[in-house]
Each structure stands twice: as structure tokens, then as C-alpha cells.
Amino acid sequence: MADLSARIGSLCLKNPVTVASGTFGYGLEFAEFYDPSILGAIFLKGLTLLPRAGNEIPRLVETPSGLINSIGLQNIGIDEFAARKWRELEDIDSAICVNISGTTVGEYEELADRASRVPIVRAIEVNVSCPNISHGGVEFGRTPAMVREITAKCAAASRVPVLVKLTPNISDIVEIAAAAMEAGAAGVTLVNTFLAMAIDAEKRRPVLSNVMGGLSGPAIKPIALRMVWQVWRALRCPIIGMGGIMTGTDAIEFMLAGASAISVGTANFVNPAAGRDILSEIGGYCERHGINRVSELIGAAHHDK
Amino acid sequence: MKHCVNAVLAGVEQLDADTFAHVYRAPEIARDARPGQFLHIRVSSQTTPLLRRPISILWSDGAVHVQTLFKVVRSGTALLAEKREGGLVDIAGPLGNPFPAHDDLDAVMIAGGYGISPLFFLGGMLNPDDGRFVMARPRRRTLLYGARTAEGLYLRDRLADKFDEVIYATEDGSLGARGPITGVLGAVLSERSNIALYACGPTPMLAAIINQIGFHKTHSRTPCWLSMENQMGCGVGACLGCVVKTRDGFRTTCKDGPVFAARDLIL
């Protein structure tokens, strides 16, 4: 049995399989299908300072091998999470990571501070990439200067490691990732969804109430993989790779491109036990290829390694 | 308990050009299934369409087999309709909350088209002579069943042991009363008290039911449970894609529903 442990800076995970924010609820929604404690980490539904109602429906539309969503960060807010909700997760033996979104730099700072004080929280994921809210979100993730500022403030305010979740909707992912790492991030999560839309030809209208949303699923995998590759090649920094991972082989590809851990997102909807199955397939891959430590795979596809 | 299984498609019945009944051999799911719950079915092993399809449970024998009734709407349900007997189908379930049952109230169930599915199941579970588990024992089980035409009234030959009386309405007048089923409901609400209402059908029908109750002040405390249909992502309350508007804000159809109290819904 290979050593599956993974490290994202100072954050140690029992294995590289994590589940992505927004696709796994508040950690227990899939618990009847498999024990979430087997996961390396669980990224909870994004939290904001105040509860958010989210967008009108339709919020989802399927596209070839993909899904566009515009949920609009519907969430319970940090107060409810910090006061009560976290206690439901006390018995989960997996690294609980809180994803935060602000509308100002000050809000990010406050969220990082307050979320990191919650006893079970092992890391903060700073979401500067949500395409579905009218203020903040992806706007903060589009320039290196802004990412640098928010990351530095959050890293200073947080008591636990800070990861930064980046948007792919920019021209150069490397300079954004570099800004996050220079400002004190323990690692970067690559990538959030791609800005997209669908139109109903019969109704002659956009399908989503919010017009645009974020595309996820197998359709984005080659682009996400390329971005992980580029960031690893340039920065050799800890990366949580994601974007259309459906199988253990997909996960291995992201690790070979440079990811230290991977995140399962849309696949959770297709297969409610996707996290468990992908973890088991990674173990099987290591066995087949005589890999003693899964970390040996990180960046192994780069020619010059 | 929820399960995700590869179930054998043990029976296929085509009811009309685009309406099908499936029987799955899925003991884990059959044991726990209750009226109002749904199955989340993967219609393709490929990635298009990507998401599962939520299909209401028509019947469970409580031991081995679970049945569904569905209409081909778009490509996903079309793929489901192409499945052949004997093949394996990836099913998660049972998901969502079932209809609550009221022991001491007469049950009035209102179905629109293939919305008969969870009410067929409920009717059986409210029958002390039929169910292997009986949810409740109302004195009378009435089904008000409407569709555009008589062809849209499914399973008519199988309703006798599920309901004590069945009243039909069709919009073209081809069977039963002419007009929407909510017209029949108006008369029932005027005549009867001590009833509980259960409904499943198109959203305009459910909205009309909420209106009808509003007109009848004597029914302001009558329990009324509506089963909603919605496009879904995860099916378990994680993605928040399938919300409906309630007096308590957005609630998920998959986890908070699909059965909602009429007084909570804003349609």
C-alpha cells in the first residue's frame, strides 16, 4: 500500500483527494453514501459575512460534458457557521477547509480571522474567483496586485494556512498564482469555473437567470490541466488541482502536471461516491506502477524533471 | 438510508408514445422507499448528459423491486427510455422527503398527468389491506386525477385497490369532468372537512391548489402537501441548484423537498 499522504505547504493531508467547495455542501450531505472521513480534505460551501439567498432559478444548465452553474453563493453566513454549524462536523476525521468570499478586502480579512478561530478548521480557502456574484468574487482575482493584497491580509489574519482559489478567466494564470504565493499563501487551488453561458434557441433567451455562470465538468479538464502545468513549471508551488476530475486517472494526470492534491467537484453530482472511488483508483494506480509514495507523481510529467 | 447501486432493469412498460414505467431490482432502495421520494438515475455512462435525472418512485414492494413512471421530456429521459430489460442502471436513492401521513383525516390526493406516480404509491401505503407497511389508515382515499386528455390519465386500470374513489377531469372533456382538476377540487373542498390534501403535477396546477385552499376559509388548517418537480444537480442538498421559493427563503427540492407544505411555498 503506497503512502498517500499529501502536503500543501504546512497543511498535511492523509491523502490527496479533496472535495471542492460548492459541490459537497457543508460536509455531511454525502455521508450516507460514504464516510467523508476518508477524504484528505473537505472544502465547505463558500461562506460570506452575511447569509446570502443566492440567485433566482434556473441556476443550472447542462452543456456537452459540462455543467454551468450560477448559484450565487447561497450560504448560511459566517455567524451561523462559527456559532453552530461547525459542531456537526466535529466527528469528521478529514481536514475541514473553509472557503470565504468577501465584497471588500476588509471583509476577506474579517472572514479569514473568524473562520480560522473555529476549532475544526484546518485551512482557509480564499475565493477570489466566484463568477456569480455582482460585487467582489472574480473581480478580486483578476489582477496580481489585488490577489497579493487580499492574500497578504488573509494570511496575516488567519491562524491556519491560507490557500487561494484562482479564476481561470484571466490571461496569465502564472502571474496571479505568483502573486498569491509571494503574499503568503500555502498553496493555490487551480481552477475555479470558466465564465460561460447557454441560450435557449426556442425561447430566444439566456437559460440561466443570471445570464452567465461558471462552467465545470469534463469539458474544462484539458484547460485546467494546462493551467496546473504552467503554474507548476513556473513556480513549483503547492497546487490543489481541479477541473473535470471524474476518475482516478484524471486525478493522476493533474498530479503529473504538478498538483500536490486534487479536488473532486462536479463528479460528486454524477457519482455520489466519487471521492471514495477516485481515492481507491489512485491507490490502485500506485500499486500497478510500483509507486511507494503518491507524492512522487507530483510534476512527474514535466520533461526536465 | 441512501444507496447508489447498479440495478437490473427488470421490467419495461411503454404506456404511450413518450411515457414509460420501469421496474428495477434494487433491494436496498426498495426496502427504504416511501411515497414522494425519488430515484436519481444516471442515464448515460458517458459524460453527456452529465447529470443524473430525478424520477419519482411509483411503487416499491418493500423488499426487492422499485418502480418508476416517467415521461420523455428531453435527451436525458430519452436515453432512459432506450434502456432495455435485463440491463444495469446506476440508481441513487431513495432521495428526498416522503409525504407525511395523517391517520385521522380523509386523504384527498390530486394528480396531474404523470404526477400520479407518488400518489399511486401513497394511495397503496394508505390502504390497510394492501401495504406490507401502512403509513396511516385514513377512512377514505380519494384521487382527483386530471390531464389534458384521457390519454394523459395513466394506470387507470390499476387505481381501484389504491383509492376508494377516483374522480377524473380532462381539459378536452374526453373523460370525467371538463376542465382542470382544480375545478373538481373546489367542489370537494366545499363539501368535505377533516381531510388532508396531497398533490403532484405541473407547477401551475400546484399553484391553483394553493389558491383554492385560500378561497376556502374552512380549510385554512387543512394539511396540504405538494410534491415539486425540478431540474437537479446533486440530489442531496449539496449544490443548491434546485431551489424553490418558500416563506423561509430558497429551499432545495432534492433535500428539503420534493414534498413541501403548501403554506410554505411561494409559487
Coordinates of C-alpha atoms in Angstrom, one line a residue:
Chain A
M1 CA 0.0 0.0 0.0
A2 CA 1.5 3.3 -1.1
D3 CA 2.0 6.2 1.2
L4 CA -0.8 8.5 0.0
S5 CA -0.2 11.5 2.3
A6 CA -0.1 14.9 0.8
R7 CA 1.3 18.3 1.8
I8 CA 0.1 21.7 0.8
G9 CA 2.7 23.9 2.4
S10 CA 2.3 23.4 6.2
L11 CA -1.1 21.7 5.6
C12 CA -0.7 17.9 5.9
L13 CA -3.5 15.7 4.4
K14 CA -3.9 11.9 4.8
N15 CA -4.3 11.6 1.1
P16 CA -4.5 13.9 -2.0
V17 CA -8.3 13.5 -2.6
T18 CA -10.3 16.6 -1.6
V19 CA -13.8 17.7 -2.5
A20 CA -14.4 21.1 -3.9
S21 CA -16.2 24.0 -2.3
G22 CA -19.8 24.3 -3.6
T23 CA -20.1 20.7 -4.6
F24 CA -20.1 19.0 -1.1
G25 CA -22.4 21.2 0.9
Y26 CA -21.4 21.6 4.5
G27 CA -19.6 18.2 4.6
L28 CA -22.3 15.8 5.5
E29 CA -24.6 15.8 2.5
F30 CA -23.0 12.7 1.0
A31 CA -22.3 10.9 4.3
E32 CA -24.9 8.2 3.7
F33 CA -23.0 7.2 0.5
Y34 CA -19.6 7.0 2.1
D35 CA -17.7 8.2 5.2
P36 CA -16.3 11.7 4.5
S37 CA -13.5 11.0 7.0
I38 CA -11.7 9.0 4.3
L39 CA -11.1 12.2 2.3
G40 CA -7.9 14.2 2.5
A41 CA -9.8 17.4 2.9
I42 CA -13.3 18.8 2.6
F43 CA -13.8 22.3 1.2
L44 CA -17.1 23.6 2.6
K45 CA -19.7 25.7 0.7
G46 CA -18.3 29.2 0.4
L47 CA -19.1 31.5 3.3
T48 CA -19.7 35.2 3.3
L49 CA -20.1 37.6 6.3
L50 CA -23.8 37.8 6.0
P51 CA -26.1 34.9 4.8
R52 CA -26.8 35.1 1.1
A53 CA -30.1 34.0 -0.6
G54 CA -28.3 33.2 -3.9
N55 CA -29.6 33.8 -7.4
E56 CA -33.0 33.1 -8.9
I57 CA -33.5 29.8 -10.8
P58 CA -32.6 28.4 -13.3
R59 CA -29.2 28.1 -11.6
L60 CA -28.0 25.1 -13.6
V61 CA -27.7 24.2 -17.2
E62 CA -26.0 21.2 -18.7
T63 CA -23.7 21.6 -21.7
P64 CA -21.8 18.9 -23.6
S65 CA -19.7 17.1 -20.9
G66 CA -20.2 20.1 -18.6
L67 CA -22.4 22.0 -16.3
I68 CA -22.9 25.7 -16.0
N69 CA -23.9 26.9 -12.5
S70 CA -24.9 30.3 -11.1
I71 CA -25.8 29.5 -7.6
G72 CA -24.8 33.0 -6.4
L73 CA -23.1 31.9 -3.2
Q74 CA -26.2 30.9 -1.3
N75 CA -24.9 30.3 2.2
I76 CA -25.6 30.5 5.9
G77 CA -23.1 33.2 6.7
I78 CA -20.1 33.1 9.0
D79 CA -22.1 33.8 12.2
E80 CA -24.2 30.7 11.9
F81 CA -21.2 28.6 10.9
A82 CA -19.0 29.8 13.7
A83 CA -21.7 29.6 16.3
R84 CA -23.4 26.2 15.5
K85 CA -22.9 24.6 12.1
W86 CA -19.2 23.6 12.7
R87 CA -20.2 21.3 15.5
E88 CA -22.0 18.9 13.1
L89 CA -18.5 18.3 11.5
E90 CA -16.6 17.7 14.7
D91 CA -16.6 13.9 14.2
I92 CA -15.3 14.1 10.6
D93 CA -11.7 13.0 10.6
S94 CA -10.7 15.0 7.5
A95 CA -9.1 18.4 7.1
I96 CA -12.0 20.8 7.1
C97 CA -11.3 23.9 5.0
V98 CA -13.5 26.9 4.9
N99 CA -13.9 28.8 1.6
I100 CA -14.5 32.5 2.1
S101 CA -15.8 35.3 -0.2
G102 CA -15.9 39.0 0.5
T103 CA -17.1 42.1 -1.2
T104 CA -14.2 44.2 0.2
V105 CA -10.6 43.4 1.3
G106 CA -11.7 44.1 4.8
E107 CA -14.4 41.5 4.6
Y108 CA -11.9 38.9 3.4
E109 CA -9.7 39.8 6.3
E110 CA -12.5 39.5 8.8
L111 CA -13.7 36.2 7.4
A112 CA -10.2 34.7 7.4
D113 CA -9.8 35.8 11.1
R114 CA -13.2 34.5 12.2
A115 CA -13.2 31.3 10.2
S116 CA -9.7 30.4 11.4
R117 CA -10.8 30.6 15.0
V118 CA -13.3 27.8 14.6
P119 CA -11.7 24.8 16.3
I120 CA -12.1 22.3 13.5
V121 CA -10.9 24.5 10.7
R122 CA -7.5 23.4 9.2
A123 CA -7.2 25.8 6.3
I124 CA -8.9 28.8 4.7
E125 CA -9.5 28.9 1.0
V126 CA -9.8 32.5 -0.2
N127 CA -12.2 32.6 -3.1
V128 CA -11.2 35.3 -5.5
S129 CA -12.8 33.6 -8.4
C130 CA -16.6 33.3 -7.9
P131 CA -18.1 34.3 -11.3
N132 CA -21.7 34.5 -9.9
I133 CA -21.9 37.5 -7.6
S134 CA -22.3 41.1 -8.6
H135 CA -19.7 42.6 -6.2
G136 CA -16.3 41.1 -5.4
G137 CA -15.7 37.5 -6.3
V138 CA -13.9 37.1 -9.5
E139 CA -13.1 40.8 -9.8
F140 CA -10.6 40.4 -6.9
G141 CA -8.9 37.6 -8.7
R142 CA -8.1 39.3 -12.0
T143 CA -5.1 41.4 -11.1
P144 CA -1.9 40.3 -9.4
A145 CA -2.0 43.4 -7.2
M146 CA -5.4 42.7 -5.8
V147 CA -4.6 39.0 -5.2
R148 CA -1.4 40.0 -3.5
E149 CA -3.2 42.4 -1.2
I150 CA -6.1 40.0 -0.2
T151 CA -3.8 37.1 0.3
A152 CA -1.4 39.1 2.5
K153 CA -4.3 40.4 4.6
C154 CA -5.9 36.9 5.0
A155 CA -2.6 35.2 5.7
A156 CA -1.9 37.8 8.5
A157 CA -5.4 37.5 9.9
S158 CA -5.7 33.7 9.8
R159 CA -4.4 31.2 12.4
V160 CA -4.3 28.4 9.8
P161 CA -2.8 28.1 6.4
V162 CA -4.3 30.1 3.6
L163 CA -5.0 28.7 0.1
V164 CA -6.1 31.0 -2.7
K165 CA -8.6 29.7 -5.2
L166 CA -7.9 31.2 -8.6
T167 CA -10.1 32.0 -11.5
P168 CA -9.1 30.7 -15.0
N169 CA -10.8 33.8 -16.5
I170 CA -7.6 35.7 -16.9
S171 CA -4.8 35.9 -19.5
D172 CA -1.9 34.7 -17.4
I173 CA -2.6 32.2 -14.5
V174 CA 1.1 32.2 -13.6
E175 CA 1.4 35.8 -12.6
I176 CA -1.8 35.5 -10.5
A177 CA -0.5 32.4 -8.8
A178 CA 2.9 34.0 -8.2
A179 CA 1.2 37.0 -6.5
A180 CA -0.7 34.7 -4.2
M181 CA 2.4 32.7 -3.3
E182 CA 4.6 35.8 -2.7
A183 CA 1.9 37.2 -0.4
G184 CA 2.0 34.2 1.9
A185 CA -0.4 31.6 0.5
A186 CA 0.4 28.0 1.5
G187 CA -0.8 27.0 -2.0
V188 CA -3.1 27.7 -4.8
T189 CA -6.3 26.0 -5.9
L190 CA -6.5 25.7 -9.6
V191 CA -9.1 26.3 -11.0
N192 CA -12.5 27.7 -10.4
T193 CA -15.1 27.6 -13.1
F194 CA -14.9 29.2 -16.6
L195 CA -17.3 32.0 -17.3
A196 CA -19.9 30.6 -19.7
M197 CA -23.5 30.8 -20.8
A198 CA -26.2 28.9 -22.6
I199 CA -29.0 30.3 -24.8
D200 CA -32.4 28.6 -25.3
A201 CA -33.0 28.9 -29.1
E202 CA -36.7 28.2 -28.7
K203 CA -37.3 30.9 -26.1
R204 CA -34.6 33.2 -27.6
R205 CA -33.3 33.9 -24.1
P206 CA -30.3 33.0 -21.9
V207 CA -31.0 29.8 -19.9
L208 CA -29.7 31.0 -16.6
S209 CA -31.5 33.7 -14.6
N210 CA -28.1 35.3 -14.0
V211 CA -27.3 35.0 -17.8
M212 CA -23.7 33.9 -17.2
G213 CA -22.4 31.2 -14.9
G214 CA -19.3 29.0 -14.3
L215 CA -18.6 26.0 -16.5
S216 CA -17.3 22.9 -14.8
G217 CA -17.0 19.2 -15.5
P218 CA -15.0 17.1 -18.0
A219 CA -15.4 19.8 -20.7
I220 CA -12.9 22.1 -18.8
K221 CA -10.4 19.4 -17.8
P222 CA -7.8 19.9 -20.6
I223 CA -7.7 23.7 -19.9
A224 CA -7.5 23.2 -16.1
L225 CA -4.7 20.7 -16.6
R226 CA -2.8 23.1 -18.8
M227 CA -3.0 25.8 -16.1
V228 CA -1.8 23.5 -13.4
W229 CA 1.1 22.5 -15.7
Q230 CA 2.0 26.2 -16.4
V231 CA 1.9 27.2 -12.7
W232 CA 4.0 24.2 -11.6
R233 CA 6.5 24.7 -14.3
A234 CA 7.0 28.4 -13.4
L235 CA 6.6 28.3 -9.6
R236 CA 7.0 24.7 -8.3
C237 CA 4.5 25.7 -5.6
P238 CA 1.8 23.6 -3.8
I239 CA -1.2 23.2 -6.1
I240 CA -4.6 21.7 -5.5
G241 CA -5.6 20.7 -9.0
M242 CA -9.2 20.6 -10.1
G243 CA -11.4 20.9 -13.2
G244 CA -13.4 18.0 -14.5
I245 CA -11.8 15.2 -12.5
M246 CA -14.1 12.2 -12.8
T247 CA -11.8 9.3 -12.3
G248 CA -8.6 8.2 -10.6
T249 CA -6.7 8.5 -13.9
D250 CA -7.9 12.2 -14.2
A251 CA -6.6 12.8 -10.7
I252 CA -3.2 11.2 -11.5
E253 CA -2.9 13.4 -14.6
F254 CA -3.4 16.5 -12.5
M255 CA -0.7 15.3 -10.1
L256 CA 1.7 14.5 -13.0
A257 CA 1.1 18.1 -14.2
G258 CA 2.1 19.4 -10.8
A259 CA -0.7 19.2 -8.4
S260 CA 0.1 18.1 -4.8
A261 CA -3.5 17.2 -4.2
I262 CA -6.7 17.2 -6.3
S263 CA -10.3 18.3 -5.8
V264 CA -13.4 16.5 -6.9
G265 CA -16.2 18.8 -7.9
T266 CA -18.9 18.2 -10.4
A267 CA -18.2 14.5 -10.3
N268 CA -19.8 14.4 -6.8
F269 CA -23.1 15.1 -8.6
V270 CA -22.6 12.3 -11.2
N271 CA -21.4 9.7 -8.7
P272 CA -22.2 10.4 -5.1
A273 CA -19.3 8.2 -4.0
A274 CA -16.9 9.9 -6.5
G275 CA -14.4 10.9 -3.7
R276 CA -14.2 7.4 -2.4
D277 CA -13.9 5.8 -5.8
I278 CA -11.2 8.2 -7.0
L279 CA -9.2 7.6 -3.8
S280 CA -9.4 3.9 -4.4
E281 CA -8.4 4.2 -8.0
I282 CA -5.4 6.3 -7.1
G283 CA -4.3 3.6 -4.7
G284 CA -4.7 1.1 -7.5
Y285 CA -2.7 3.2 -9.9
C286 CA 0.2 3.4 -7.3
E287 CA 0.1 -0.4 -6.8
R288 CA 0.1 -1.1 -10.6
H289 CA 3.0 1.3 -11.2
G290 CA 5.1 0.4 -8.1
I291 CA 4.7 3.9 -6.6
N292 CA 5.7 3.9 -3.0
R293 CA 4.7 7.5 -2.2
V294 CA 2.0 9.2 -4.2
S295 CA 3.9 12.5 -3.9
E296 CA 6.5 11.0 -6.3
L297 CA 4.0 11.7 -9.0
I298 CA 3.8 15.5 -8.4
G299 CA 5.0 17.2 -11.6
A300 CA 6.5 14.0 -12.9
A301 CA 5.2 14.6 -16.5
H302 CA 7.5 17.6 -16.9
H303 CA 10.3 16.7 -19.3
D304 CA 13.0 18.4 -17.4
K305 CA 12.3 16.8 -14.1
Chain B
M1 CA -30.5 5.2 4.2
K2 CA -29.4 6.3 0.7
H3 CA -27.8 3.9 -1.6
C4 CA -26.1 4.0 -5.0
V5 CA -26.5 0.8 -6.9
N6 CA -26.3 -0.8 -10.3
A7 CA -29.8 -2.2 -10.5
V8 CA -31.1 -4.6 -13.0
L9 CA -33.9 -3.2 -15.1
A10 CA -36.4 -6.0 -14.5
G11 CA -39.3 -4.6 -16.4
V12 CA -40.2 -2.0 -19.0
E13 CA -43.7 -1.0 -19.9
Q14 CA -44.5 1.7 -22.5
L15 CA -47.7 3.4 -21.6
D16 CA -47.9 5.8 -24.5
A17 CA -45.6 7.3 -27.1
D18 CA -43.4 9.0 -24.5
T19 CA -44.4 7.6 -21.1
F20 CA -42.7 4.6 -19.6
A21 CA -42.8 2.5 -16.4
H22 CA -39.7 0.8 -15.2
V23 CA -39.2 -1.9 -12.7
Y24 CA -35.7 -2.1 -11.0
R25 CA -34.4 -4.8 -8.9
A26 CA -32.8 -2.8 -6.1
P27 CA -33.5 -4.3 -2.6
E28 CA -31.5 -1.7 -0.7
I29 CA -33.6 1.0 -2.2
A30 CA -36.9 -0.9 -2.3
R31 CA -36.7 -1.5 1.5
D32 CA -36.5 2.2 2.4
A33 CA -38.5 3.9 -0.4
R34 CA -41.6 5.9 0.7
P35 CA -44.2 7.8 -1.4
G36 CA -42.9 11.2 -2.5
Q37 CA -39.3 10.1 -2.6
F38 CA -37.3 9.9 -5.9
L39 CA -34.5 8.0 -7.6
H40 CA -31.6 9.8 -9.1
I41 CA -30.8 7.9 -12.2
R42 CA -27.6 8.1 -14.3
V43 CA -29.0 7.9 -17.9
S44 CA -25.6 7.6 -19.7
S45 CA -22.3 6.1 -18.8
Q46 CA -20.8 8.9 -21.0
T47 CA -20.4 12.5 -19.8
T48 CA -23.3 13.9 -21.9
P49 CA -25.7 14.4 -20.4
L50 CA -23.6 14.7 -17.3
L51 CA -26.2 14.9 -14.5
R52 CA -28.5 12.3 -13.2
R53 CA -32.2 12.5 -13.7
P54 CA -34.6 12.7 -10.7
I55 CA -37.5 10.3 -11.2
S56 CA -40.4 9.9 -8.8
I57 CA -41.0 6.5 -7.3
L58 CA -44.2 4.9 -8.5
W59 CA -44.2 1.8 -6.2
S60 CA -42.0 -0.3 -4.1
D61 CA -42.7 -3.8 -2.9
G62 CA -40.7 -3.0 0.2
A63 CA -38.3 -5.9 -0.4
V64 CA -36.8 -6.2 -3.9
H65 CA -38.3 -4.1 -6.6
V66 CA -38.9 -0.5 -7.0
Q67 CA -40.9 1.1 -9.9
T68 CA -40.9 4.4 -11.7
L69 CA -43.1 6.2 -14.1
F70 CA -41.6 8.9 -16.3
K71 CA -42.2 10.9 -19.4
V72 CA -39.6 11.6 -22.1
V73 CA -39.0 15.3 -21.8
R74 CA -35.6 15.9 -23.4
S75 CA -32.4 14.0 -24.2
G76 CA -31.8 12.6 -20.7
T77 CA -35.2 10.9 -20.3
A78 CA -35.0 9.8 -23.9
L79 CA -31.8 7.9 -23.1
L80 CA -33.5 6.4 -20.1
A81 CA -36.4 5.3 -22.3
E82 CA -33.9 3.5 -24.5
K83 CA -32.8 1.2 -21.7
R84 CA -33.7 -2.5 -22.3
E85 CA -34.9 -5.1 -19.9
G86 CA -32.1 -7.0 -18.3
G87 CA -29.6 -4.2 -18.4
L88 CA -28.0 -2.4 -15.5
V89 CA -28.9 1.1 -14.5
D90 CA -27.0 3.2 -12.0
I91 CA -29.5 4.4 -9.4
A92 CA -29.1 6.5 -6.2
G93 CA -31.9 6.6 -3.8
P94 CA -34.3 6.8 -2.2
L95 CA -33.8 10.6 -2.0
G96 CA -35.9 13.4 -0.6
N97 CA -38.6 13.6 1.9
P98 CA -41.8 11.5 1.6
F99 CA -45.3 12.6 2.1
P100 CA -46.3 12.8 5.8
A101 CA -49.4 10.8 6.6
H102 CA -52.4 11.8 8.7
D103 CA -54.1 8.9 10.4
D104 CA -57.4 10.6 11.4
L105 CA -58.1 12.6 8.2
D106 CA -59.6 11.5 4.9
A107 CA -56.9 11.6 2.2
V108 CA -57.7 13.6 -0.9
M109 CA -54.9 13.2 -3.5
I110 CA -54.7 15.4 -6.6
A111 CA -52.6 14.3 -9.5
G112 CA -51.9 15.9 -12.9
G113 CA -50.7 13.7 -15.7
Y114 CA -47.6 11.6 -14.8
G115 CA -47.8 13.3 -11.4
I116 CA -49.9 10.3 -10.5
S117 CA -46.6 8.5 -9.7
P118 CA -46.0 9.4 -6.0
L119 CA -49.8 9.4 -5.3
F120 CA -50.2 5.9 -6.6
F121 CA -47.6 4.8 -4.1
L122 CA -49.2 6.9 -1.4
G123 CA -52.7 5.5 -2.1
G124 CA -51.3 2.0 -1.7
M125 CA -49.5 2.8 1.5
L126 CA -52.6 4.3 3.0
N127 CA -54.6 1.1 2.3
P128 CA -54.7 -1.2 5.4
D129 CA -55.4 -4.2 3.2
D130 CA -52.6 -3.6 0.7
G131 CA -49.4 -2.4 2.3
R132 CA -46.9 -4.5 4.0
F133 CA -46.2 -1.3 5.9
V134 CA -49.1 1.0 6.2
M135 CA -48.3 4.7 6.7
A136 CA -51.7 5.6 8.1
R137 CA -55.3 4.5 8.0
P138 CA -57.5 7.3 6.7
R139 CA -61.2 6.4 6.4
R140 CA -61.3 7.3 2.8
R141 CA -58.8 7.7 0.0
T142 CA -59.9 9.9 -2.9
L143 CA -58.0 10.5 -6.0
L144 CA -58.7 13.6 -8.2
Y145 CA -56.9 12.9 -11.4
G146 CA -56.6 15.4 -14.2
A147 CA -54.9 15.7 -17.6
R148 CA -55.3 17.5 -20.9
T149 CA -56.9 14.4 -22.5
A150 CA -57.9 10.9 -21.3
E151 CA -54.7 9.5 -22.8
G152 CA -52.8 11.5 -20.2
L153 CA -54.5 9.7 -17.3
Y154 CA -52.2 6.8 -16.7
L155 CA -52.7 3.5 -14.9
R156 CA -56.5 3.8 -14.9
D157 CA -56.9 0.1 -14.7
R158 CA -54.7 -0.1 -11.6
L159 CA -56.2 2.5 -9.4
A160 CA -59.0 0.5 -7.9
D161 CA -57.1 -1.0 -5.0
K162 CA -55.1 2.1 -4.3
F163 CA -58.1 4.5 -3.9
D164 CA -61.6 4.2 -2.6
E165 CA -62.9 6.7 -5.2
V166 CA -61.4 8.2 -8.3
I167 CA -62.7 11.4 -9.9
Y168 CA -61.3 12.3 -13.3
A169 CA -61.2 15.6 -15.2
T170 CA -59.8 16.3 -18.6
E171 CA -59.4 19.7 -20.3
D172 CA -60.9 18.4 -23.5
G173 CA -63.7 16.7 -21.7
S174 CA -62.7 13.2 -23.1
L175 CA -63.0 11.6 -19.7
G176 CA -64.7 12.9 -16.4
A177 CA -65.4 16.5 -15.8
R178 CA -64.4 19.0 -18.4
G179 CA -61.7 21.5 -17.3
P180 CA -58.8 21.5 -14.9
I181 CA -58.8 19.1 -11.9
T182 CA -58.7 22.0 -9.6
G183 CA -62.3 22.7 -10.6
V184 CA -63.2 19.4 -9.1
L185 CA -61.1 20.2 -6.1
G186 CA -63.2 23.3 -5.5
A187 CA -66.4 21.2 -5.1
V188 CA -64.6 18.7 -2.8
L189 CA -63.3 21.5 -0.6
S190 CA -66.8 22.9 -0.3
E191 CA -68.4 19.6 0.7
R192 CA -65.8 17.9 2.9
S193 CA -64.0 18.6 6.1
N194 CA -61.4 16.7 8.1
I195 CA -59.3 16.0 5.1
A196 CA -55.6 16.1 4.2
L197 CA -54.5 17.0 0.7
Y198 CA -51.6 15.6 -1.2
A199 CA -50.7 16.7 -4.7
C200 CA -48.2 16.2 -7.5
G201 CA -48.4 17.7 -11.0
P202 CA -47.4 20.7 -13.1
T203 CA -46.5 23.8 -11.1
P204 CA -49.5 25.8 -12.4
M205 CA -51.7 23.0 -11.0
L206 CA -50.0 23.2 -7.6
A207 CA -50.3 27.0 -7.6
A208 CA -54.0 26.6 -8.4
I209 CA -54.4 24.3 -5.4
I210 CA -52.8 26.8 -3.1
N211 CA -55.3 29.4 -4.5
Q212 CA -58.2 27.1 -3.9
I213 CA -57.3 26.5 -0.3
G214 CA -57.1 30.2 0.1
F215 CA -60.7 30.6 -1.1
H216 CA -62.0 28.1 1.4
K217 CA -61.6 29.6 4.8
T218 CA -62.8 26.4 6.4
H219 CA -59.7 24.7 5.1
S220 CA -57.2 27.2 6.5
R221 CA -55.9 24.4 8.8
T222 CA -56.2 21.5 6.3
P223 CA -52.8 19.9 5.8
C224 CA -51.7 20.2 2.2
W225 CA -48.6 18.6 0.9
L226 CA -47.3 19.4 -2.6
S227 CA -44.6 17.4 -4.4
M228 CA -42.5 19.6 -6.7
E229 CA -40.6 18.6 -9.8
N230 CA -37.3 20.4 -10.6
Q231 CA -34.1 20.1 -12.5
M232 CA -31.4 18.9 -10.1
G233 CA -27.7 18.7 -9.7
C234 CA -26.5 16.6 -6.8
G235 CA -29.8 15.3 -5.5
V236 CA -28.7 15.5 -1.8
G237 CA -28.8 19.2 -1.0
A238 CA -25.1 20.0 -1.7
C239 CA -25.1 22.1 -4.9
L240 CA -28.2 24.3 -4.2
G241 CA -29.1 24.2 -7.9
C242 CA -32.8 23.0 -7.5
V243 CA -34.2 25.6 -5.1
V244 CA -37.8 26.7 -4.8
K245 CA -39.0 29.8 -3.2
T246 CA -40.5 29.4 0.3
R247 CA -41.6 31.7 3.1
D248 CA -38.3 30.7 4.7
G249 CA -36.2 31.7 1.6
F250 CA -34.8 29.3 -1.0
R251 CA -35.1 25.6 -0.2
T252 CA -33.7 22.7 -2.1
T253 CA -36.2 20.5 -3.9
C254 CA -34.0 17.5 -3.5
K255 CA -33.3 17.6 0.2
D256 CA -35.8 19.9 1.8
G257 CA -38.5 18.6 -0.6
P258 CA -39.6 17.4 -3.0
V259 CA -42.7 17.4 -0.7
F260 CA -43.4 20.8 0.8
A261 CA -46.2 22.1 2.9
A262 CA -48.4 24.3 0.6
R263 CA -48.4 27.1 3.2
D264 CA -44.6 27.4 2.9
L265 CA -44.3 27.5 -0.9
I266 CA -44.3 30.7 -3.0
L267 CA -45.2 29.5 -6.5

